[in-house]
Amino acid sequence: MSDSVDRVDILVKNYNDMTGDLVGFDCPKCKNRGRTAENRDGYFVTVECECTVIRRNMDCIRESGLADLLELYTFENYKTTYDWQKFVKDRALEYVTSVTKDWLCVLGCVGAGKTHICTAVCGELMKKGQGLKYMLWRDESVKLKSAINDRDEYSRLITPFKDADVLYIDDLFKTKKDTPISAGDINLAFELINHRYNQPNKKTIISSEKSVNELLDIDEAVGSRIYERCRTHDYCLEIAKTGENNFRLK
């Protein structure tokens, strides 16, 4: 038995002495293999290293499309000069720490910090290992609408947004200046929102310059689904459209 144990110990040592080829994070524990070896009751076993959580989170950040914003838009540097800013931050922090499958919707004027607070939420969710996809509406909607007649290309483009664990739609229904919201915009929004509405385990985070009533006026099916998935725990945060709330102008 001792000879067998000794052989297992040697195998464990040899394995743990090897240097792996994983990149992006330097882990001294597993030497970038992603796994460590152990002797369990005379058996050689490998277990996932703690660094794999960090690596998954880093992959989520790279794949999300938010990498450039995450360091800038954090809860720590979100200013709470006004009471409404403190309220928005408190609700967003509660959303991050809760186990809810509700959606989060932050609505308000240009410069109200919608992207900041939503990005901060996304950063915290990704730290927990949740896969996230970022959709800047004005850019991605154009790409998707232009591919609508190519079934394979359209499916390739829209599927990651439909199936992400967490989808962040930034500036929903934002269009170029003086460009009206088209039927194509509404159809695309409904396809995405309805798909995710019917998957209760998928979170959706939405920012928009439109109010709840304006979303309902644009399309009742889209607006009502968004509101219904946010309202259970009051995660539909609507910032009044006043000059005071546009802190970019200060």
PDB file of C-alpha atoms in Angstrom:
ATOM      1  CA  MET A   1       0.000   0.000   0.000  1.00  0.00           C
ATOM      2  CA  SER A   2       2.808   2.389   0.870  1.00  0.00           C
ATOM      3  CA  ASP A   3       4.478   1.815  -2.505  1.00  0.00           C
ATOM      4  CA  SER A   4       1.194   2.650  -4.222  1.00  0.00           C
ATOM      5  CA  VAL A   5       0.772   5.779  -2.119  1.00  0.00           C
ATOM      6  CA  ASP A   6       4.336   6.798  -2.850  1.00  0.00           C
ATOM      7  CA  ARG A   7       3.748   6.415  -6.570  1.00  0.00           C
ATOM      8  CA  VAL A   8       0.618   8.550  -6.359  1.00  0.00           C
ATOM      9  CA  ASP A   9       2.491  11.194  -4.383  1.00  0.00           C
ATOM     10  CA  ILE A  10       5.174  11.280  -7.045  1.00  0.00           C
ATOM     11  CA  LEU A  11       2.551  11.650  -9.779  1.00  0.00           C
ATOM     12  CA  VAL A  12       0.895  14.464  -7.824  1.00  0.00           C
ATOM     13  CA  LYS A  13       4.203  16.254  -7.329  1.00  0.00           C
ATOM     14  CA  ASN A  14       5.221  15.869 -10.958  1.00  0.00           C
ATOM     15  CA  TYR A  15       1.852  17.167 -12.141  1.00  0.00           C
ATOM     16  CA  ASN A  16       1.869  20.156  -9.782  1.00  0.00           C
ATOM     17  CA  ASP A  17       5.424  21.026 -10.823  1.00  0.00           C
ATOM     18  CA  MET A  18       4.439  21.330 -14.475  1.00  0.00           C
ATOM     19  CA  THR A  19       3.847  24.748 -16.010  1.00  0.00           C
ATOM     20  CA  GLY A  20       0.682  25.168 -18.022  1.00  0.00           C
ATOM     21  CA  ASP A  21       0.003  27.298 -21.076  1.00  0.00           C
ATOM     22  CA  LEU A  22      -3.055  29.295 -19.946  1.00  0.00           C
ATOM     23  CA  VAL A  23      -2.657  33.024 -20.496  1.00  0.00           C
ATOM     24  CA  GLY A  24      -4.289  36.223 -19.263  1.00  0.00           C
ATOM     25  CA  PHE A  25      -3.738  35.590 -15.561  1.00  0.00           C
ATOM     26  CA  ASP A  26      -0.617  34.316 -13.815  1.00  0.00           C
ATOM     27  CA  CYS A  27      -1.607  31.828 -11.117  1.00  0.00           C
ATOM     28  CA  PRO A  28       1.182  30.635  -8.775  1.00  0.00           C
ATOM     29  CA  LYS A  29      -1.012  27.884  -7.345  1.00  0.00           C
ATOM     30  CA  CYS A  30      -1.605  25.870 -10.516  1.00  0.00           C
ATOM     31  CA  LYS A  31       1.226  27.401 -12.580  1.00  0.00           C
ATOM     32  CA  ASN A  32      -1.346  28.281 -15.260  1.00  0.00           C
ATOM     33  CA  ARG A  33      -2.592  24.733 -15.805  1.00  0.00           C
ATOM     34  CA  GLY A  34      -6.093  25.469 -14.533  1.00  0.00           C
ATOM     35  CA  ARG A  35      -6.065  22.350 -12.333  1.00  0.00           C
ATOM     36  CA  THR A  36      -4.112  20.983  -9.378  1.00  0.00           C
ATOM     37  CA  ALA A  37      -3.452  17.351  -8.439  1.00  0.00           C
ATOM     38  CA  GLU A  38      -4.195  15.684  -5.099  1.00  0.00           C
ATOM     39  CA  ASN A  39      -3.739  12.288  -3.480  1.00  0.00           C
ATOM     40  CA  ARG A  40      -7.177  11.233  -2.283  1.00  0.00           C
ATOM     41  CA  ASP A  41      -7.112   7.963  -0.391  1.00  0.00           C
ATOM     42  CA  GLY A  42      -4.401   6.611  -2.642  1.00  0.00           C
ATOM     43  CA  TYR A  43      -5.949   7.854  -5.881  1.00  0.00           C
ATOM     44  CA  PHE A  44      -4.531  10.487  -8.198  1.00  0.00           C
ATOM     45  CA  VAL A  45      -7.170  13.153  -8.900  1.00  0.00           C
ATOM     46  CA  THR A  46      -7.121  16.631 -10.387  1.00  0.00           C
ATOM     47  CA  VAL A  47      -9.387  19.469  -9.309  1.00  0.00           C
ATOM     48  CA  GLU A  48     -10.212  22.797 -10.872  1.00  0.00           C
ATOM     49  CA  CYS A  49      -8.028  25.623  -9.572  1.00  0.00           C
ATOM     50  CA  GLU A  50      -9.607  28.688  -7.988  1.00  0.00           C
ATOM     51  CA  CYS A  51      -8.112  30.786 -10.770  1.00  0.00           C
ATOM     52  CA  THR A  52     -10.594  29.355 -13.284  1.00  0.00           C
ATOM     53  CA  VAL A  53     -13.299  31.606 -11.834  1.00  0.00           C
ATOM     54  CA  ILE A  54     -11.055  34.613 -12.457  1.00  0.00           C
ATOM     55  CA  ARG A  55     -10.307  33.384 -15.983  1.00  0.00           C
ATOM     56  CA  ARG A  56     -14.012  32.891 -16.749  1.00  0.00           C
ATOM     57  CA  ASN A  57     -14.754  36.382 -15.500  1.00  0.00           C
ATOM     58  CA  MET A  58     -11.995  37.796 -17.696  1.00  0.00           C
ATOM     59  CA  ASP A  59     -13.418  35.912 -20.673  1.00  0.00           C
ATOM     60  CA  CYS A  60     -16.869  37.300 -19.892  1.00  0.00           C
ATOM     61  CA  ILE A  61     -15.483  40.826 -19.871  1.00  0.00           C
ATOM     62  CA  ARG A  62     -13.678  40.347 -23.185  1.00  0.00           C
ATOM     63  CA  GLU A  63     -16.702  38.773 -24.844  1.00  0.00           C
ATOM     64  CA  SER A  64     -19.238  41.215 -23.394  1.00  0.00           C
ATOM     65  CA  GLY A  65     -18.137  44.228 -25.433  1.00  0.00           C
ATOM     66  CA  LEU A  66     -17.847  46.315 -22.259  1.00  0.00           C
ATOM     67  CA  ALA A  67     -14.119  45.960 -21.586  1.00  0.00           C
ATOM     68  CA  ASP A  68     -13.362  49.637 -22.247  1.00  0.00           C
ATOM     69  CA  LEU A  69     -16.145  50.896 -19.979  1.00  0.00           C
ATOM     70  CA  LEU A  70     -15.880  48.629 -16.948  1.00  0.00           C
ATOM     71  CA  GLU A  71     -12.900  50.349 -15.336  1.00  0.00           C
ATOM     72  CA  LEU A  72     -14.447  53.783 -15.829  1.00  0.00           C
ATOM     73  CA  TYR A  73     -18.053  53.062 -14.880  1.00  0.00           C
ATOM     74  CA  THR A  74     -18.028  51.533 -11.385  1.00  0.00           C
ATOM     75  CA  PHE A  75     -20.187  51.937  -8.312  1.00  0.00           C
ATOM     76  CA  GLU A  76     -17.226  53.515  -6.518  1.00  0.00           C
ATOM     77  CA  ASN A  77     -17.001  56.478  -8.883  1.00  0.00           C
ATOM     78  CA  TYR A  78     -20.717  56.959  -9.452  1.00  0.00           C
ATOM     79  CA  LYS A  79     -21.448  60.351  -7.900  1.00  0.00           C
ATOM     80  CA  THR A  80     -24.449  60.732  -5.614  1.00  0.00           C
ATOM     81  CA  THR A  81     -24.703  64.503  -5.380  1.00  0.00           C
ATOM     82  CA  TYR A  82     -28.489  64.405  -5.584  1.00  0.00           C
ATOM     83  CA  ASP A  83     -31.011  62.242  -3.773  1.00  0.00           C
ATOM     84  CA  TRP A  84     -32.178  60.642  -7.028  1.00  0.00           C
ATOM     85  CA  GLN A  85     -28.610  59.521  -7.749  1.00  0.00           C
ATOM     86  CA  LYS A  86     -28.357  57.893  -4.329  1.00  0.00           C
ATOM     87  CA  PHE A  87     -31.704  56.197  -4.890  1.00  0.00           C
ATOM     88  CA  VAL A  88     -30.638  54.823  -8.291  1.00  0.00           C
ATOM     89  CA  LYS A  89     -27.336  53.574  -6.878  1.00  0.00           C
ATOM     90  CA  ASP A  90     -29.000  51.911  -3.876  1.00  0.00           C
ATOM     91  CA  ARG A  91     -31.530  50.123  -6.070  1.00  0.00           C
ATOM     92  CA  ALA A  92     -28.807  49.002  -8.491  1.00  0.00           C
ATOM     93  CA  LEU A  93     -26.680  47.652  -5.626  1.00  0.00           C
ATOM     94  CA  GLU A  94     -29.686  45.783  -4.289  1.00  0.00           C
ATOM     95  CA  TYR A  95     -30.255  44.297  -7.741  1.00  0.00           C
ATOM     96  CA  VAL A  96     -26.666  43.049  -7.869  1.00  0.00           C
ATOM     97  CA  THR A  97     -26.775  41.443  -4.429  1.00  0.00           C
ATOM     98  CA  SER A  98     -30.244  39.889  -4.741  1.00  0.00           C
ATOM     99  CA  VAL A  99     -30.984  36.485  -6.242  1.00  0.00           C
ATOM    100  CA  THR A 100     -33.765  37.904  -8.389  1.00  0.00           C
ATOM    101  CA  LYS A 101     -34.271  36.950 -12.013  1.00  0.00           C
ATOM    102  CA  ASP A 102     -36.013  40.276 -12.604  1.00  0.00           C
ATOM    103  CA  TRP A 103     -34.841  42.696 -15.225  1.00  0.00           C
ATOM    104  CA  LEU A 104     -33.322  46.118 -14.501  1.00  0.00           C
ATOM    105  CA  CYS A 105     -34.434  49.141 -16.497  1.00  0.00           C
ATOM    106  CA  VAL A 106     -32.922  52.622 -16.076  1.00  0.00           C
ATOM    107  CA  LEU A 107     -34.718  55.370 -17.985  1.00  0.00           C
ATOM    108  CA  GLY A 108     -33.935  59.078 -18.196  1.00  0.00           C
ATOM    109  CA  CYS A 109     -32.535  62.008 -20.069  1.00  0.00           C
ATOM    110  CA  VAL A 110     -29.184  62.293 -21.796  1.00  0.00           C
ATOM    111  CA  GLY A 111     -26.395  62.555 -19.220  1.00  0.00           C
ATOM    112  CA  ALA A 112     -28.356  61.089 -16.316  1.00  0.00           C
ATOM    113  CA  GLY A 113     -25.753  58.366 -15.765  1.00  0.00           C
ATOM    114  CA  LYS A 114     -27.805  55.481 -17.154  1.00  0.00           C
ATOM    115  CA  THR A 115     -24.886  53.820 -18.925  1.00  0.00           C
ATOM    116  CA  HIS A 116     -22.654  54.340 -15.882  1.00  0.00           C
ATOM    117  CA  ILE A 117     -24.967  52.636 -13.404  1.00  0.00           C
ATOM    118  CA  CYS A 118     -25.943  49.825 -15.808  1.00  0.00           C
ATOM    119  CA  THR A 119     -22.293  49.121 -16.645  1.00  0.00           C
ATOM    120  CA  ALA A 120     -21.441  49.013 -12.937  1.00  0.00           C
ATOM    121  CA  VAL A 121     -24.197  46.432 -12.463  1.00  0.00           C
ATOM    122  CA  CYS A 122     -22.881  44.392 -15.397  1.00  0.00           C
ATOM    123  CA  GLY A 123     -19.368  44.450 -13.957  1.00  0.00           C
ATOM    124  CA  GLU A 124     -20.545  43.056 -10.647  1.00  0.00           C
ATOM    125  CA  LEU A 125     -22.633  40.341 -12.312  1.00  0.00           C
ATOM    126  CA  MET A 126     -19.659  39.246 -14.404  1.00  0.00           C
ATOM    127  CA  LYS A 127     -17.522  39.038 -11.272  1.00  0.00           C
ATOM    128  CA  LYS A 128     -20.027  36.430 -10.129  1.00  0.00           C
ATOM    129  CA  GLY A 129     -19.346  34.458 -13.297  1.00  0.00           C
ATOM    130  CA  GLN A 130     -22.475  35.376 -15.236  1.00  0.00           C
ATOM    131  CA  GLY A 131     -21.986  35.561 -18.991  1.00  0.00           C
ATOM    132  CA  LEU A 132     -22.996  38.929 -20.418  1.00  0.00           C
ATOM    133  CA  LYS A 133     -23.501  40.419 -23.860  1.00  0.00           C
ATOM    134  CA  TYR A 134     -23.497  44.170 -24.491  1.00  0.00           C
ATOM    135  CA  MET A 135     -25.747  45.660 -27.171  1.00  0.00           C
ATOM    136  CA  LEU A 136     -25.378  49.318 -28.059  1.00  0.00           C
ATOM    137  CA  TRP A 137     -28.780  49.652 -29.679  1.00  0.00           C
ATOM    138  CA  ARG A 138     -28.057  52.275 -32.318  1.00  0.00           C
ATOM    139  CA  ASP A 139     -25.060  50.363 -33.713  1.00  0.00           C
ATOM    140  CA  GLU A 140     -26.213  46.755 -33.398  1.00  0.00           C
ATOM    141  CA  SER A 141     -29.775  47.400 -34.597  1.00  0.00           C
ATOM    142  CA  VAL A 142     -28.407  48.784 -37.864  1.00  0.00           C
ATOM    143  CA  LYS A 143     -26.273  45.658 -38.403  1.00  0.00           C
ATOM    144  CA  LEU A 144     -29.156  43.342 -37.595  1.00  0.00           C
ATOM    145  CA  LYS A 145     -31.688  45.139 -39.783  1.00  0.00           C
ATOM    146  CA  SER A 146     -29.274  45.158 -42.716  1.00  0.00           C
ATOM    147  CA  ALA A 147     -28.932  41.356 -42.440  1.00  0.00           C
ATOM    148  CA  ILE A 148     -32.652  40.615 -42.146  1.00  0.00           C
ATOM    149  CA  ASN A 149     -32.871  39.102 -45.651  1.00  0.00           C
ATOM    150  CA  ASP A 150     -29.942  36.754 -45.065  1.00  0.00           C
ATOM    151  CA  ARG A 151     -31.328  34.151 -42.708  1.00  0.00           C
ATOM    152  CA  ASP A 152     -28.016  32.564 -41.754  1.00  0.00           C
ATOM    153  CA  GLU A 153     -26.206  35.851 -41.169  1.00  0.00           C
ATOM    154  CA  TYR A 154     -29.137  37.305 -39.244  1.00  0.00           C
ATOM    155  CA  SER A 155     -29.276  34.238 -37.013  1.00  0.00           C
ATOM    156  CA  ARG A 156     -25.523  34.404 -36.437  1.00  0.00           C
ATOM    157  CA  LEU A 157     -25.773  38.040 -35.346  1.00  0.00           C
ATOM    158  CA  ILE A 158     -28.889  37.906 -33.176  1.00  0.00           C
ATOM    159  CA  THR A 159     -28.440  34.548 -31.404  1.00  0.00           C
ATOM    160  CA  PRO A 160     -25.711  35.755 -28.980  1.00  0.00           C
ATOM    161  CA  PHE A 161     -28.024  38.556 -27.825  1.00  0.00           C
ATOM    162  CA  LYS A 162     -30.972  36.208 -27.432  1.00  0.00           C
ATOM    163  CA  ASP A 163     -29.111  33.517 -25.533  1.00  0.00           C
ATOM    164  CA  ALA A 164     -26.749  35.464 -23.249  1.00  0.00           C
ATOM    165  CA  ASP A 165     -27.181  34.828 -19.522  1.00  0.00           C
ATOM    166  CA  VAL A 166     -27.352  38.592 -19.131  1.00  0.00           C
ATOM    167  CA  LEU A 167     -28.095  41.005 -21.988  1.00  0.00           C
ATOM    168  CA  TYR A 168     -27.442  44.719 -21.575  1.00  0.00           C
ATOM    169  CA  ILE A 169     -29.274  46.837 -24.155  1.00  0.00           C
ATOM    170  CA  ASP A 170     -27.817  50.338 -23.987  1.00  0.00           C
ATOM    171  CA  ASP A 171     -29.975  53.233 -25.266  1.00  0.00           C
ATOM    172  CA  LEU A 172     -32.942  51.202 -26.470  1.00  0.00           C
ATOM    173  CA  PHE A 173     -34.689  52.917 -29.422  1.00  0.00           C
ATOM    174  CA  LYS A 174     -31.902  55.493 -29.737  1.00  0.00           C
ATOM    175  CA  THR A 175     -31.676  56.609 -33.366  1.00  0.00           C
ATOM    176  CA  LYS A 176     -29.648  59.119 -35.307  1.00  0.00           C
ATOM    177  CA  LYS A 177     -30.776  62.712 -34.929  1.00  0.00           C
ATOM    178  CA  ASP A 178     -34.174  63.397 -36.532  1.00  0.00           C
ATOM    179  CA  THR A 179     -34.488  59.748 -37.586  1.00  0.00           C
ATOM    180  CA  PRO A 180     -37.827  58.240 -36.509  1.00  0.00           C
ATOM    181  CA  ILE A 181     -38.127  54.822 -34.901  1.00  0.00           C
ATOM    182  CA  SER A 182     -38.956  52.438 -37.735  1.00  0.00           C
ATOM    183  CA  ALA A 183     -41.097  49.339 -37.954  1.00  0.00           C
ATOM    184  CA  GLY A 184     -37.828  47.425 -38.309  1.00  0.00           C
ATOM    185  CA  ASP A 185     -36.635  48.816 -34.966  1.00  0.00           C
ATOM    186  CA  ILE A 186     -39.868  47.774 -33.288  1.00  0.00           C
ATOM    187  CA  ASN A 187     -39.846  44.296 -34.847  1.00  0.00           C
ATOM    188  CA  LEU A 188     -36.237  43.757 -33.752  1.00  0.00           C
ATOM    189  CA  ALA A 189     -36.937  44.975 -30.217  1.00  0.00           C
ATOM    190  CA  PHE A 190     -39.961  42.708 -29.935  1.00  0.00           C
ATOM    191  CA  GLU A 191     -38.044  39.677 -31.191  1.00  0.00           C
ATOM    192  CA  LEU A 192     -35.310  40.181 -28.598  1.00  0.00           C
ATOM    193  CA  ILE A 193     -37.521  41.228 -25.694  1.00  0.00           C
ATOM    194  CA  ASN A 194     -40.149  38.558 -26.296  1.00  0.00           C
ATOM    195  CA  HIS A 195     -37.528  35.811 -26.622  1.00  0.00           C
ATOM    196  CA  ARG A 196     -35.939  36.760 -23.326  1.00  0.00           C
ATOM    197  CA  TYR A 197     -39.284  37.481 -21.641  1.00  0.00           C
ATOM    198  CA  ASN A 198     -40.171  33.825 -22.142  1.00  0.00           C
ATOM    199  CA  GLN A 199     -36.907  32.622 -20.572  1.00  0.00           C
ATOM    200  CA  PRO A 200     -37.263  33.436 -16.860  1.00  0.00           C
ATOM    201  CA  ASN A 201     -33.663  32.547 -15.993  1.00  0.00           C
ATOM    202  CA  LYS A 202     -32.144  35.151 -18.308  1.00  0.00           C
ATOM    203  CA  LYS A 203     -31.604  38.685 -17.040  1.00  0.00           C
ATOM    204  CA  THR A 204     -31.970  41.736 -19.238  1.00  0.00           C
ATOM    205  CA  ILE A 205     -30.665  45.183 -18.352  1.00  0.00           C
ATOM    206  CA  ILE A 206     -31.984  48.112 -20.346  1.00  0.00           C
ATOM    207  CA  SER A 207     -31.150  51.796 -20.489  1.00  0.00           C
ATOM    208  CA  SER A 208     -33.162  54.246 -22.574  1.00  0.00           C
ATOM    209  CA  GLU A 209     -33.947  57.923 -22.929  1.00  0.00           C
ATOM    210  CA  LYS A 210     -37.590  56.891 -23.283  1.00  0.00           C
ATOM    211  CA  SER A 211     -39.970  56.870 -20.324  1.00  0.00           C
ATOM    212  CA  VAL A 212     -42.183  53.885 -19.532  1.00  0.00           C
ATOM    213  CA  ASN A 213     -45.134  55.639 -21.157  1.00  0.00           C
ATOM    214  CA  GLU A 214     -43.066  56.445 -24.237  1.00  0.00           C
ATOM    215  CA  LEU A 215     -41.980  52.805 -24.535  1.00  0.00           C
ATOM    216  CA  LEU A 216     -45.622  51.759 -24.319  1.00  0.00           C
ATOM    217  CA  ASP A 217     -46.554  54.316 -26.988  1.00  0.00           C
ATOM    218  CA  ILE A 218     -43.796  53.068 -29.300  1.00  0.00           C
ATOM    219  CA  ASP A 219     -45.016  49.504 -28.954  1.00  0.00           C
ATOM    220  CA  GLU A 220     -47.260  48.242 -26.183  1.00  0.00           C
ATOM    221  CA  ALA A 221     -46.057  44.652 -26.527  1.00  0.00           C
ATOM    222  CA  VAL A 222     -42.424  45.683 -26.052  1.00  0.00           C
ATOM    223  CA  GLY A 223     -43.071  48.239 -23.306  1.00  0.00           C
ATOM    224  CA  SER A 224     -45.404  46.026 -21.297  1.00  0.00           C
ATOM    225  CA  ARG A 225     -43.021  43.076 -21.341  1.00  0.00           C
ATOM    226  CA  ILE A 226     -40.134  45.233 -20.137  1.00  0.00           C
ATOM    227  CA  TYR A 227     -42.204  46.774 -17.374  1.00  0.00           C
ATOM    228  CA  GLU A 228     -43.651  43.454 -16.250  1.00  0.00           C
ATOM    229  CA  ARG A 229     -40.222  41.868 -15.851  1.00  0.00           C
ATOM    230  CA  CYS A 230     -38.949  44.881 -13.840  1.00  0.00           C
ATOM    231  CA  ARG A 231     -41.870  45.806 -11.643  1.00  0.00           C
ATOM    232  CA  THR A 232     -42.039  42.886  -9.177  1.00  0.00           C
ATOM    233  CA  HIS A 233     -39.223  44.323  -7.063  1.00  0.00           C
ATOM    234  CA  ASP A 234     -39.376  47.899  -8.410  1.00  0.00           C
ATOM    235  CA  TYR A 235     -36.349  47.617 -10.678  1.00  0.00           C
ATOM    236  CA  CYS A 236     -37.765  50.014 -13.258  1.00  0.00           C
ATOM    237  CA  LEU A 237     -35.910  53.221 -12.372  1.00  0.00           C
ATOM    238  CA  GLU A 238     -37.249  56.275 -14.170  1.00  0.00           C
ATOM    239  CA  ILE A 239     -35.292  59.522 -13.789  1.00  0.00           C
ATOM    240  CA  ALA A 240     -37.315  62.677 -14.338  1.00  0.00           C
ATOM    241  CA  LYS A 241     -36.293  64.629 -17.431  1.00  0.00           C
ATOM    242  CA  THR A 242     -35.107  67.890 -15.913  1.00  0.00           C
ATOM    243  CA  GLY A 243     -31.979  69.964 -16.408  1.00  0.00           C
ATOM    244  CA  GLU A 244     -30.882  69.154 -12.863  1.00  0.00           C
ATOM    245  CA  ASN A 245     -30.565  65.478 -13.758  1.00  0.00           C
ATOM    246  CA  ASN A 246     -28.251  66.029 -16.706  1.00  0.00           C
ATOM    247  CA  PHE A 247     -25.010  66.225 -14.773  1.00  0.00           C
ATOM    248  CA  ARG A 248     -22.950  66.246 -17.981  1.00  0.00           C
ATOM    249  CA  LEU A 249     -24.097  69.812 -18.419  1.00  0.00           C
ATOM    250  CA  LYS A 250     -22.738  70.930 -15.016  1.00  0.00           C
TER     251      LYS A 250
END
